[in-house]
Amino acid sequence: MFFDSSFLFDKDALEPHMSRETLEYHWGKHHRAYVDNLNKQIAGTELDEMTLEDVILSTYNKGNLLPPFNNAAQAWNHEFFWESMKPGGGGQPSGELLRLIERDFGSFEEFVKEFKAAAATQFGSGWAWLTYKGNTLDVGNAENPCPSEKDKKLVVVKSPNSVNPLVWNHYPLLTVDVWEHAYYLDFQNRRPDYISTFMEKLVSWEAVSSRLEAAKAKVAEKEKEEEQRQKDEEERLLPNVEMVLESDADDSDPE
Ligand SMILES: [Fe+2]
């Protein structure tokens, strides 16, 4: 993968909330190093041919991380983090995103409270996320045999170090980087002030809304594929059932 050496917007554009200096270090040095190190680690391996998401999923290795995982996830997370912001951001979401936030958290204010708490309490380095969970219940069991519209919900999660909720089968919609390198130059040790500024002045709700739309479409597509898979499986088994029925008929008492 390539490090995109042009930043999304001018490096002064988020000031005074996120300084040029922070972006020069955070994007120009930290983010770049994750991408450069990943490229070195996967050069000439089968991972080199995969999408970044597939590298993350295959190196997560059920939590027993393979060496390229940290750099791959950090490359993804940072790209996603930059795209979660815009100059003149903040405010409130609208439309379907606001409707789901109100449904799943009670109110926008409650959601903000939960998101800020997750970001503030992530011990050490890590990330806080708003994600869309395609299926919150284990629908394979007898108590919850059918997924309902409510199972597809928004949740707040936090993750340590580089971990990305993709590995838990969530669809990330928004993230805030709470590694110290993200805020120390502007806020020193005042992580809660950085988080409030991010929510009130920087979040791009348009980006979050379009990610929600994409996540819902992906979940619907997966459901369709699963339905088709089940149908194909039934059809595959059907001739066997018919054969059994026929052989049962053959076993009937002779005249
Ligand atoms: Fe970072």
Coordinates of C-alpha atoms and ligand atoms in Angstrom, one line a residue:
M1 CA 0.0 0.0 0.0
F2 CA 1.1 3.6 -0.5
F3 CA 1.2 6.4 2.0
D4 CA -0.8 9.2 0.4
S5 CA 1.6 12.0 0.7
S6 CA -1.0 14.7 0.2
F7 CA -3.1 15.3 3.3
L8 CA -6.9 15.5 3.1
F9 CA -6.9 19.2 3.7
D10 CA -4.5 22.0 4.5
K11 CA -2.6 21.2 7.7
D12 CA -3.7 24.6 9.1
A13 CA -7.3 23.8 8.4
L14 CA -8.2 22.2 11.7
E15 CA -6.6 25.0 13.8
P16 CA -7.0 26.1 16.6
H17 CA -8.5 22.7 17.5
M18 CA -5.8 20.5 16.0
S19 CA -2.6 22.3 15.2
R20 CA -0.4 22.1 12.1
E21 CA 2.4 20.9 14.4
T22 CA 0.2 18.0 15.6
L23 CA -0.7 17.0 12.1
E24 CA 2.9 17.3 10.9
Y25 CA 4.0 14.8 13.6
H26 CA 0.9 12.6 13.8
W27 CA 0.2 12.3 10.1
G28 CA 3.6 13.1 8.7
K29 CA 5.7 10.9 11.0
H30 CA 3.6 8.4 13.0
H31 CA 1.1 7.5 10.3
R32 CA 3.8 7.4 7.6
A33 CA 5.9 5.1 9.8
Y34 CA 3.1 2.6 10.2
V35 CA 2.6 2.4 6.4
D36 CA 6.4 2.2 5.7
N37 CA 6.9 -0.5 8.3
L38 CA 3.9 -2.5 7.1
N39 CA 5.3 -2.4 3.5
K40 CA 8.6 -3.7 4.7
Q41 CA 7.0 -6.5 6.7
I42 CA 4.8 -7.8 4.0
A43 CA 7.0 -7.3 1.0
G44 CA 7.2 -10.5 -1.0
T45 CA 4.7 -12.3 1.2
E46 CA 1.1 -13.3 0.2
L47 CA -0.2 -10.5 2.4
D48 CA 1.3 -8.0 -0.2
E49 CA -1.5 -9.0 -2.6
M50 CA -4.3 -8.5 -0.1
T51 CA -6.5 -5.5 0.7
L52 CA -5.5 -3.7 3.9
E53 CA -8.7 -5.0 5.5
D54 CA -7.9 -8.5 4.6
V55 CA -4.4 -8.1 6.0
I56 CA -5.9 -6.9 9.3
L57 CA -8.4 -9.8 9.5
S58 CA -5.9 -12.5 8.6
T59 CA -3.2 -11.3 10.9
Y60 CA -5.5 -10.7 13.9
N61 CA -5.3 -14.5 14.3
K62 CA -8.0 -14.7 17.0
G63 CA -6.2 -12.1 19.2
N64 CA -2.9 -13.9 19.0
L65 CA -1.5 -11.1 16.7
L66 CA 0.8 -11.9 13.9
P67 CA 3.6 -9.4 13.4
P68 CA 2.1 -7.2 10.6
F69 CA -1.2 -6.7 12.5
N70 CA -0.2 -3.6 14.4
N71 CA 1.1 -1.7 11.5
A72 CA -1.7 -2.7 9.2
A73 CA -4.4 -1.8 11.7
Q74 CA -2.7 1.5 12.6
A75 CA -2.4 2.4 8.9
W76 CA -6.2 1.7 8.5
N77 CA -7.2 3.4 11.7
H78 CA -5.3 6.6 10.9
E79 CA -6.7 7.0 7.4
F80 CA -10.2 6.5 8.9
F81 CA -9.5 9.0 11.7
W82 CA -8.4 11.8 9.3
E83 CA -11.5 11.1 7.3
S84 CA -13.7 11.3 10.4
M85 CA -12.9 15.1 10.7
K86 CA -13.4 18.2 8.6
P87 CA -12.6 21.9 9.1
G88 CA -15.7 23.4 10.7
G89 CA -16.9 20.0 11.9
G90 CA -18.9 19.2 15.1
G91 CA -22.5 20.0 15.6
Q92 CA -25.1 17.3 15.4
P93 CA -25.9 14.6 12.9
S94 CA -29.2 14.4 11.1
G95 CA -31.4 12.0 9.1
E96 CA -31.1 8.2 9.5
L97 CA -27.9 8.5 11.6
L98 CA -29.6 10.7 14.2
R99 CA -32.6 8.5 14.2
L100 CA -30.5 5.4 15.0
I101 CA -28.4 7.3 17.6
E102 CA -31.7 8.3 19.3
R103 CA -33.0 4.7 19.0
D104 CA -29.9 3.0 20.3
F105 CA -28.6 5.5 22.9
G106 CA -31.8 7.3 24.0
S107 CA -30.6 10.7 22.7
F108 CA -27.6 12.4 21.0
E109 CA -26.4 13.7 24.3
E110 CA -26.4 10.2 25.8
F111 CA -24.4 9.0 22.9
V112 CA -21.8 11.8 23.3
K113 CA -21.5 11.0 27.0
E114 CA -20.9 7.3 26.3
F115 CA -18.4 8.0 23.5
K116 CA -16.5 10.5 25.5
A117 CA -16.4 8.1 28.5
A118 CA -15.1 5.2 26.3
A119 CA -12.4 7.5 24.9
A120 CA -11.4 8.9 28.3
T121 CA -11.2 5.5 30.0
Q122 CA -9.3 3.5 27.4
F123 CA -6.3 2.8 29.6
G124 CA -3.1 3.7 27.8
S125 CA -3.0 3.9 24.0
G126 CA -6.0 3.0 21.9
W127 CA -9.1 4.1 20.1
A128 CA -12.8 4.8 20.8
W129 CA -15.3 4.0 18.1
L130 CA -18.9 4.3 17.1
T131 CA -19.7 1.2 15.1
Y132 CA -22.6 -0.5 13.4
K133 CA -23.1 -4.0 14.5
G134 CA -24.9 -6.0 11.8
N135 CA -26.1 -8.6 14.2
T136 CA -25.8 -8.1 18.0
L137 CA -27.5 -11.3 19.0
D138 CA -26.3 -14.8 18.4
V139 CA -29.2 -15.6 16.1
G140 CA -28.1 -19.2 15.8
N141 CA -29.5 -20.1 19.2
A142 CA -33.0 -21.1 20.2
E143 CA -33.8 -18.0 22.2
N144 CA -33.1 -15.6 19.4
P145 CA -33.9 -17.5 16.2
C146 CA -34.7 -14.6 14.0
P147 CA -32.7 -11.4 13.6
S148 CA -34.9 -8.3 13.9
E149 CA -34.3 -4.8 12.8
K150 CA -33.2 -3.9 16.3
D151 CA -30.3 -6.3 16.2
K152 CA -28.7 -4.1 13.7
K153 CA -27.6 -1.4 16.0
L154 CA -25.1 1.3 16.8
V155 CA -22.7 0.7 19.6
V156 CA -19.7 2.4 21.3
V157 CA -16.6 0.4 21.8
K158 CA -13.0 1.1 22.8
S159 CA -10.0 -0.9 21.6
P160 CA -6.4 -1.1 23.0
N161 CA -3.3 -0.2 21.0
S162 CA -4.0 -0.8 17.3
V163 CA -7.1 -3.1 17.5
N164 CA -9.8 -2.2 15.0
P165 CA -13.4 -3.4 15.6
L166 CA -13.4 -4.9 12.1
V167 CA -11.9 -8.0 13.8
W168 CA -15.0 -8.2 16.0
N169 CA -17.2 -8.1 12.9
H170 CA -18.3 -4.5 13.5
Y171 CA -18.6 -1.8 10.9
P172 CA -16.6 1.3 12.1
L173 CA -18.4 4.6 11.6
L174 CA -16.4 7.0 13.7
T175 CA -13.2 6.9 15.7
V176 CA -11.0 9.1 17.9
D177 CA -7.3 8.3 18.4
V178 CA -6.5 8.5 22.1
W179 CA -2.8 7.6 21.8
E180 CA -0.9 10.4 23.5
H181 CA 0.8 11.3 20.2
A182 CA -2.7 12.5 19.0
Y183 CA -3.1 15.2 21.6
Y184 CA 0.0 15.9 23.6
L185 CA 1.3 18.8 21.6
D186 CA -2.0 20.6 21.8
F187 CA -3.5 19.5 25.1
Q188 CA -0.6 17.9 27.0
N189 CA -2.2 15.4 29.4
R190 CA -5.7 16.8 29.2
R191 CA -7.2 13.9 27.2
P192 CA -10.8 14.8 28.1
D193 CA -10.4 18.3 26.6
Y194 CA -9.0 16.8 23.4
I195 CA -12.0 14.4 23.2
S196 CA -14.5 17.2 23.8
T197 CA -12.9 19.4 21.1
F198 CA -12.9 16.5 18.7
M199 CA -16.6 16.0 19.2
E200 CA -17.6 19.6 19.3
K201 CA -15.4 21.1 16.6
L202 CA -13.9 18.4 14.3
V203 CA -16.3 15.5 13.7
S204 CA -17.6 15.2 10.2
W205 CA -21.1 13.8 10.6
E206 CA -21.4 13.6 6.8
A207 CA -18.6 11.1 6.8
V208 CA -20.2 9.1 9.6
S209 CA -23.6 9.2 7.7
S210 CA -22.2 7.9 4.5
R211 CA -20.3 5.1 6.3
L212 CA -23.6 4.1 8.0
E213 CA -25.2 3.9 4.6
A214 CA -22.4 1.8 3.3
A215 CA -22.5 -0.5 6.4
K216 CA -26.2 -1.1 6.1
A217 CA -25.9 -1.9 2.4
K218 CA -23.0 -4.4 3.2
V219 CA -25.1 -6.1 5.9
A220 CA -28.1 -6.4 3.5
E221 CA -25.8 -7.8 0.9
K222 CA -24.4 -10.4 3.3
E223 CA -27.9 -11.4 4.4
K224 CA -28.9 -11.9 0.8
E225 CA -25.8 -14.0 0.2
E226 CA -26.6 -16.1 3.3
E227 CA -30.2 -16.6 2.2
Q228 CA -28.9 -17.8 -1.2
R229 CA -26.3 -20.0 0.4
Q230 CA -29.1 -21.7 2.5
K231 CA -31.2 -22.1 -0.6
D232 CA -28.4 -23.6 -2.5
E233 CA -27.7 -26.0 0.4
E234 CA -31.3 -27.1 0.5
E235 CA -31.4 -27.7 -3.2
R236 CA -28.1 -29.6 -3.0
L237 CA -29.6 -31.9 -0.3
L238 CA -33.0 -32.3 -2.0
P239 CA -31.9 -35.0 -4.5
N240 CA -30.6 -37.0 -1.6
V241 CA -33.9 -36.7 0.3
E242 CA -35.7 -37.8 -2.8
M243 CA -33.4 -40.8 -3.2
V244 CA -34.0 -41.7 0.4
L245 CA -37.7 -41.5 -0.1
E246 CA -37.4 -43.6 -3.3
S247 CA -35.3 -46.2 -1.5
D248 CA -37.9 -46.3 1.3
A249 CA -40.5 -46.9 -1.3
D250 CA -38.3 -49.8 -2.7
D251 CA -38.2 -51.3 0.8
S252 CA -42.0 -51.5 1.0
D253 CA -43.4 -55.0 1.4
P254 CA -43.5 -57.0 -1.8
E255 CA -47.0 -57.5 -3.2
Ligands
FE1 FE -2.3 8.1 16.1

